Coordinates of C-alpha atoms and ligand atoms in Angstrom, one line a residue:
X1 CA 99.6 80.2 85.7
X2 CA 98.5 82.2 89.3
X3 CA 100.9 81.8 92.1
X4 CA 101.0 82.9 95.3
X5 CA 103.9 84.4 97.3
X6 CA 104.1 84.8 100.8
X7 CA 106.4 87.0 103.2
X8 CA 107.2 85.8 106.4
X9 CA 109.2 88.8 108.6
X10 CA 110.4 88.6 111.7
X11 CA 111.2 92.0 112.0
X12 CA 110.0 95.4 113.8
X13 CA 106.5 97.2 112.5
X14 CA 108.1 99.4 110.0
X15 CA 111.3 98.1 110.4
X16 CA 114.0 97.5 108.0
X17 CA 112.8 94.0 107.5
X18 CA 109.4 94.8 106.7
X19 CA 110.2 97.5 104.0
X20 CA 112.6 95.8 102.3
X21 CA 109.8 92.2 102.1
X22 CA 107.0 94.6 100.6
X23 CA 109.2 95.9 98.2
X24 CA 109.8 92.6 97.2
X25 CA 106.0 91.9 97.0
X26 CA 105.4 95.0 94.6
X27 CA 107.5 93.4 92.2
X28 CA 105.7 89.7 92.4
X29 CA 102.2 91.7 91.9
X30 CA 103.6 93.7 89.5
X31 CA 104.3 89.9 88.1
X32 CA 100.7 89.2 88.3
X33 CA 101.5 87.3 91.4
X34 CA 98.8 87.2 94.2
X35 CA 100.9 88.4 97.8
X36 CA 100.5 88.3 101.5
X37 CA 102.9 89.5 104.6
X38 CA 103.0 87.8 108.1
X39 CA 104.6 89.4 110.4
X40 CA 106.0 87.0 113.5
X41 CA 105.2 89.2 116.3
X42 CA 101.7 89.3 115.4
X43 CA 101.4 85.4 115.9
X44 CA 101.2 83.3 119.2
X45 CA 104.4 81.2 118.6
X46 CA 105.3 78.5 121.1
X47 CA 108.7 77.0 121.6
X48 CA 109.2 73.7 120.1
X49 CA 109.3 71.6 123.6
X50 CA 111.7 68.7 122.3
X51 CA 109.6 66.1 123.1
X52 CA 110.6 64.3 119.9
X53 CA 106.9 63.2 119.3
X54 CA 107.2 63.6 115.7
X55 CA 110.2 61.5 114.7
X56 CA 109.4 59.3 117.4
X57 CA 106.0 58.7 115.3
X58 CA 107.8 59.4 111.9
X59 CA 110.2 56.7 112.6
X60 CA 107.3 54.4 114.0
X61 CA 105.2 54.9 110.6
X62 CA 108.5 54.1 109.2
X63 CA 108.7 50.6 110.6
X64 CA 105.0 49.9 110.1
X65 CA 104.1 50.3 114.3
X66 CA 101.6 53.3 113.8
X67 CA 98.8 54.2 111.6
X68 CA 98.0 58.3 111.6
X69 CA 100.5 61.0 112.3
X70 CA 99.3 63.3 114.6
X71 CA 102.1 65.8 114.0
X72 CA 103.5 68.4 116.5
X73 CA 102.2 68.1 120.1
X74 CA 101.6 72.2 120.3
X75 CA 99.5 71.7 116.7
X76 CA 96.2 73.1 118.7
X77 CA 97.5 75.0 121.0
X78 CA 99.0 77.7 119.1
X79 CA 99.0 79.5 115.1
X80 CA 102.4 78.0 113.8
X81 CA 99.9 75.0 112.3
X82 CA 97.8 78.0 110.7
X83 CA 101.1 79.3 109.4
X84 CA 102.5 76.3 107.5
X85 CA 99.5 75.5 106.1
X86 CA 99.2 78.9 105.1
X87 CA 102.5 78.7 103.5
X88 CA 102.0 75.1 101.5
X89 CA 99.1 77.1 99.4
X90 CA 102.5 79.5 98.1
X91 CA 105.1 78.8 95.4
X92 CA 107.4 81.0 96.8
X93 CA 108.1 82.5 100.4
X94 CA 110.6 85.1 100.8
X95 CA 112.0 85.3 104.7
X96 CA 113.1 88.3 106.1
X97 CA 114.7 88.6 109.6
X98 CA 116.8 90.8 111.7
X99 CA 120.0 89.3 112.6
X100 CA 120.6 89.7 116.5
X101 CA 124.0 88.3 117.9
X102 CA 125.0 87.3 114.5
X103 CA 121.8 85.3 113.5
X104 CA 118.4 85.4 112.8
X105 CA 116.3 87.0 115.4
X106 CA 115.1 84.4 118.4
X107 CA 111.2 85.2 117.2
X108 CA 112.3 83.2 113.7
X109 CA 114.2 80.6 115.2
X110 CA 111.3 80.0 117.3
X111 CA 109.3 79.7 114.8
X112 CA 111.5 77.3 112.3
X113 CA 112.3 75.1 115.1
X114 CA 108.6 73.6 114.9
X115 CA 109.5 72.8 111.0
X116 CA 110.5 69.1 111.8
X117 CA 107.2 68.3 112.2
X118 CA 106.4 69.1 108.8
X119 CA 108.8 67.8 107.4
X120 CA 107.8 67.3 103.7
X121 CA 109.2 64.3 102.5
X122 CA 107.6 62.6 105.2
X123 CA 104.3 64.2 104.9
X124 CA 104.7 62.9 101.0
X125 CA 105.5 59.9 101.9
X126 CA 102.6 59.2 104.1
X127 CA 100.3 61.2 102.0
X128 CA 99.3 63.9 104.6
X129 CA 100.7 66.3 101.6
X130 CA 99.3 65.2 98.1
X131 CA 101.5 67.2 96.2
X132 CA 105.4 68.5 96.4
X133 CA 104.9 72.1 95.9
X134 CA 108.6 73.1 95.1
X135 CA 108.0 76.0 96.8
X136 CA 111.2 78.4 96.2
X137 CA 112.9 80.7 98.8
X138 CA 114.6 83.9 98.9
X139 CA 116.5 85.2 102.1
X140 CA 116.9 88.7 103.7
X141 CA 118.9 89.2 106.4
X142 CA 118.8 92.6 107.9
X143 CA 121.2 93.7 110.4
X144 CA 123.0 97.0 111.7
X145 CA 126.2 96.3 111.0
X146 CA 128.0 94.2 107.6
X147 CA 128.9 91.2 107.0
X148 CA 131.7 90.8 110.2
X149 CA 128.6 90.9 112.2
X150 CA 126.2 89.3 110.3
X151 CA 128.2 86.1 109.8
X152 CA 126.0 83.1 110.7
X153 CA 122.9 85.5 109.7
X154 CA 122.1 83.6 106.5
X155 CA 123.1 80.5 106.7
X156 CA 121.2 80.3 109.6
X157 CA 118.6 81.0 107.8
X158 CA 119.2 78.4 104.8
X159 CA 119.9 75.6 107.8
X160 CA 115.9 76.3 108.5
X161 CA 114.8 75.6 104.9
X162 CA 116.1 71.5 104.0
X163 CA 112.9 70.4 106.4
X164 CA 110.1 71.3 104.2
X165 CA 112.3 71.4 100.8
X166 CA 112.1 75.0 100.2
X167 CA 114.6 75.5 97.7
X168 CA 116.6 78.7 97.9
X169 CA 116.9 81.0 94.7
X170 CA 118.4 83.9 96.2
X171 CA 119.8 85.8 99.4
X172 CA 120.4 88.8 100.2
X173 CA 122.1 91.0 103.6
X174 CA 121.1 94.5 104.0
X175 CA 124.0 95.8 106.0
X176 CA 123.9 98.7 108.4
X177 CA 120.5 99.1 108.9
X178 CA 120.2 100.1 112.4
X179 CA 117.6 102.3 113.3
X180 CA 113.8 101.8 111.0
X181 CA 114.2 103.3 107.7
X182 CA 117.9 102.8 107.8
X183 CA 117.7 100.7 104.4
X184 CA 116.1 103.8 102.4
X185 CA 119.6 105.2 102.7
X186 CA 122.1 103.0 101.1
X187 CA 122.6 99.8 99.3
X188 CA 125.6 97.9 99.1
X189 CA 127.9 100.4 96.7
X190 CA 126.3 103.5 98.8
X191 CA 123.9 104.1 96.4
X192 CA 121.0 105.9 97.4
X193 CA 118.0 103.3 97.4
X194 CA 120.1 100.7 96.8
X195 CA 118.9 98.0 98.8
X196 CA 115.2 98.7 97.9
X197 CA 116.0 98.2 94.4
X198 CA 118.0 94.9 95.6
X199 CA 114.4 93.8 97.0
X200 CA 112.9 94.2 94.4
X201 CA 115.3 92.2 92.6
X202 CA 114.5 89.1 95.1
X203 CA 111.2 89.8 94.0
X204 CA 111.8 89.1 90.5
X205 CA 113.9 86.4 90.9
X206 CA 110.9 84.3 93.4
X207 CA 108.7 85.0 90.0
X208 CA 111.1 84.0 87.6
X209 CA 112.1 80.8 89.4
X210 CA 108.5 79.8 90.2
X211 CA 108.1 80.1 86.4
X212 CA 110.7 77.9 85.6
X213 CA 110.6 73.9 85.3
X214 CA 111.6 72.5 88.7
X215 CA 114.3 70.8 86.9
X216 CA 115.3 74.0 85.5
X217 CA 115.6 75.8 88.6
X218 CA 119.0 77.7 89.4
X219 CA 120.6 79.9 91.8
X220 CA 119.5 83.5 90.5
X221 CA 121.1 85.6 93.3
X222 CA 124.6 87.1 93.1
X223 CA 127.0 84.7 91.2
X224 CA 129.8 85.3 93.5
X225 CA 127.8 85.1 96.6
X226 CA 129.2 82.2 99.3
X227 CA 131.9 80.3 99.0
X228 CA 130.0 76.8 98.3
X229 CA 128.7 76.8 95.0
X230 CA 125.7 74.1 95.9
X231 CA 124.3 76.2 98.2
X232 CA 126.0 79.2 98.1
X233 CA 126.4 79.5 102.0
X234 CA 130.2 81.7 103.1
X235 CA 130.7 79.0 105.5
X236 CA 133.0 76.3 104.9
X237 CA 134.6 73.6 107.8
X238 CA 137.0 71.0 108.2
X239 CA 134.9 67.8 107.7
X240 CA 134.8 65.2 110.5
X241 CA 133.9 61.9 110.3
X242 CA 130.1 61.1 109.7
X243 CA 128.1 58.3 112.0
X244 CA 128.6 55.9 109.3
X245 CA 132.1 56.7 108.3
X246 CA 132.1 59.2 105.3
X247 CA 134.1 62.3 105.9
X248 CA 135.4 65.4 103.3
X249 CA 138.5 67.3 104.2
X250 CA 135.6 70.5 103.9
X251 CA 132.4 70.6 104.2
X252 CA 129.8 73.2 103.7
X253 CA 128.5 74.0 107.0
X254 CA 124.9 74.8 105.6
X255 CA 124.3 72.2 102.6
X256 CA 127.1 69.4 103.6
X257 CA 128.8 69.4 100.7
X258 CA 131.9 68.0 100.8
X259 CA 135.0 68.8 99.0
X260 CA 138.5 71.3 99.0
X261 CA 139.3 74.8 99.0
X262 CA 140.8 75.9 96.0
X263 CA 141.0 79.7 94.8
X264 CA 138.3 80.8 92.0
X265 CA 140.7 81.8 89.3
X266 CA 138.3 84.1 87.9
X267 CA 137.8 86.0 92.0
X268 CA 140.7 85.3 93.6
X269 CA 138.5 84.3 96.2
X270 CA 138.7 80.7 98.3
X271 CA 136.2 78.3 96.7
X272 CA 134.9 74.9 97.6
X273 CA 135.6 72.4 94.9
X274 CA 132.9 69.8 95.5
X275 CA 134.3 66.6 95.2
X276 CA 133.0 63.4 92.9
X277 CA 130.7 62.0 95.5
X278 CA 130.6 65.8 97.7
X279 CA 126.7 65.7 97.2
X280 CA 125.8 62.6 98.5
X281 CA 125.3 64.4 102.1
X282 CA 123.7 67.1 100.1
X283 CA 120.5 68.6 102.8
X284 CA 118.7 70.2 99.7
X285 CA 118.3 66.7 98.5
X286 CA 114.8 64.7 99.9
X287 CA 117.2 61.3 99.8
X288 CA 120.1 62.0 101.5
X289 CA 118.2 63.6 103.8
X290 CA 116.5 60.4 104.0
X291 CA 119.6 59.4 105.0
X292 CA 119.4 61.7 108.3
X293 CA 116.3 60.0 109.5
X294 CA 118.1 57.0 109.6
X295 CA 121.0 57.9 111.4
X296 CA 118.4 59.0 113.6
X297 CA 117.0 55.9 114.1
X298 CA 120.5 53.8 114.6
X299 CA 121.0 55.9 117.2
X300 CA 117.6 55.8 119.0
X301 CA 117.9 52.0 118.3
X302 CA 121.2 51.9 119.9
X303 CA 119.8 53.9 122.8
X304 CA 117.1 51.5 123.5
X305 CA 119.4 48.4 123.5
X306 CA 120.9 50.2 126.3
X307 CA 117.6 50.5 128.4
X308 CA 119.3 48.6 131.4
X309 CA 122.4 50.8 131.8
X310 CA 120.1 53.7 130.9
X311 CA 117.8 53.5 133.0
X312 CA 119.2 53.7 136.7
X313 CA 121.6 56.3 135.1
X314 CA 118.0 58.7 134.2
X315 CA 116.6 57.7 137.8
X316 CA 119.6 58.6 139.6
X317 CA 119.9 62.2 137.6
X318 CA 116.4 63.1 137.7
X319 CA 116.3 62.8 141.9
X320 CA 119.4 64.8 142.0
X321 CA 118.4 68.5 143.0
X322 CA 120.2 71.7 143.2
X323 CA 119.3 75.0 144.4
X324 CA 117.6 77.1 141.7
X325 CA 116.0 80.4 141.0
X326 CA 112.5 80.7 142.3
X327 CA 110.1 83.1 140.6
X328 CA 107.1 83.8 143.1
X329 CA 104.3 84.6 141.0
X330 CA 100.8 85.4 142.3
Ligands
LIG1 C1 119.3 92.4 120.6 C2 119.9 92.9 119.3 C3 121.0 92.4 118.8 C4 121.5 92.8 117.6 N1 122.7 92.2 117.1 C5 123.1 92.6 115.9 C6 124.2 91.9 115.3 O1 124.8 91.0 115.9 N2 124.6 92.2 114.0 C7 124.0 93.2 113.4 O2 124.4 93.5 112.2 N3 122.9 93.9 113.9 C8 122.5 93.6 115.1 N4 121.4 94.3 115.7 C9 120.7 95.3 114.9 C10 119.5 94.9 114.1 O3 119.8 93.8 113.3 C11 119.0 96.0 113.2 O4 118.4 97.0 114.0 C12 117.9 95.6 112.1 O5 117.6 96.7 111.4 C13 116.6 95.1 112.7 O6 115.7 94.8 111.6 P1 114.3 95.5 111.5 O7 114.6 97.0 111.3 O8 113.7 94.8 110.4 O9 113.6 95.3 112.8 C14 120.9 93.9 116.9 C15 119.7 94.4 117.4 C16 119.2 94.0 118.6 C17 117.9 94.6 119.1

């Protein structure tokens, strides 16, 4: 079976990022895999402008009131369309981004923030994509510093993959990589070459889980990683009520499983024991995702039953001005 893996880095030209994503792709062509490496900075990415015009159209599909989808308003006018397109002809992608202020890099977030316009259940649904391609994941974070400094890197990073169903196999932070070729130096127990070899690893893993049944699929990255075990994300919250009522004492702030902390006997570590019905909020999951789109639609509906409040309220706001910060530009 060929297959096709793709890099996506959002990291310097020779950076940290990038060295640790090839070595990755060495081992999917030493696979037999066929490979490629985009690099963000190399791409004219626009900012997604909020204008809501695809879920104002999915939603309309939805109810029968429109025919085509045109997708994302900035489709034409920049290469992100390329990109995903690009990336639907790939089993597996493997991200890799430098974590600035705790997260992923602003040139990724960019980038992932015009995702909702593809997003793939829909596209199924309406045919626009003829196939689910179960395209698997795996996630590098690379940042100067450890975890302490690192901590909304990768979930960050798995929030960005529910929207086109990319389902993650395995993550991975390289820490204290500050300066290009900082990750040549160490690996997580100070070995010398340690987090190349860890790459590599990823590499394997996108290859093995592509070659598995979908079904079949698991989690192949550390077993102890995270502290949920759906998605294996270290983030855990106190659960608030949803929109429709359904609340967990914690949830995973990443896949939204629900459940308590209990300590893993076998670690000693805090844990999240999902609870009987924790996965029915599950992200990775095309139907309760579902489920999103139509608490985005309740609340849109509810909006719009409130036109006549509404709308002096916008007029009155939009004619109020303040001063501002003029740029004179020639
Ligand atoms: C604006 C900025 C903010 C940063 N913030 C963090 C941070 O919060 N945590 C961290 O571990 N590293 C931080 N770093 C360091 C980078 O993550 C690090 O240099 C990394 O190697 C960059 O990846 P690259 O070599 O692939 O470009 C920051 C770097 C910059 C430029």
């Amino acid at each position: 079976m060929s297959f096709k893996v793709m890099v996506i880095c959002a990291g310097r030209h020779g950076g940290n990022g990038e060295a640790l994503a090839k070595e990755a792709l060495c081992a999917v062509r030493e696979a037999g895999g066929e490979v490629e490496l985009i690099n963000l900075f190399d791409y004219n990415i626009l900012p997604c402008t909020g204008c809501e015009g695809c879920t104002m159209q999915m939603g309309k599909m939805g109810a029968g009131l429109q025919k085509e989808y045109h997708g994302c308003v900035l489709k034409n006018k920049d290469d992100v369309d390329a990109i995903i397109r690009e990336l639907q002809t790939c089993q597996g992608v493997i991200f890799s981004v430098p974590t600035y202020d705790l997260t992923p890099s602003s040139v990724y977030t960019r980038f992932a923030q015009r995702f909702l316009a593809y997003e793939l259940s829909f596209l199924l649904a309406i045919g626009a994509v003829k196939e689910n391609p179960h395209t698997v994941a795996g996630l590098i974070s690379v940042g100067g510093s450890m975890h302490d400094w690192q901590s909304l890197a990768l979930e960050s990073l798995q929030a960005t993959m529910f929207t086109m169903s990319m389902t993650v196999v395995d993550r991975y932070m390289a820490q204290r990589d500050g300066r290009p070729g900082n990750t040549f130096v160490w690996g997580d127990d100070v070995e010398w070459g340690g987090q190349i070899a860890r790459a590599h690893k990823m590499g394997e893993n996108i290859v093995k889980a592509i070659r598995t049944p979908v079904d079949e699929r698991c989690w192949l990255g550390d077993p102890d990683d995270g502290v949920c075990p759906n998605c294996h994300s270290s983030l855990v919250y106190p659960g608030d009520k949803h929109w429709d009522g359904v609340e967990f004492p914690w949830e995973c702030a990443v896949c939204g499983a629900g459940g308590d902390i209990v300590t893993d006997e076998r670690t000693g570590r805090p844990k999240l024991k999902i609870a009987e019905n924790g996965l029915i909020r599950d992200r990775n999951d095309d139907h309760a995702r579902a489920e999103h789109l139509n608490e985005i639609n309740k609340t849109r509906d509810e909006f719009f039953a409130h036109m006549d409040e509404v709308k002096p309220l916008m007029e009155k706001y939009a004619k109020m001005t303040f001063p501002t910060l003029e740029i004179k530009r020639d």
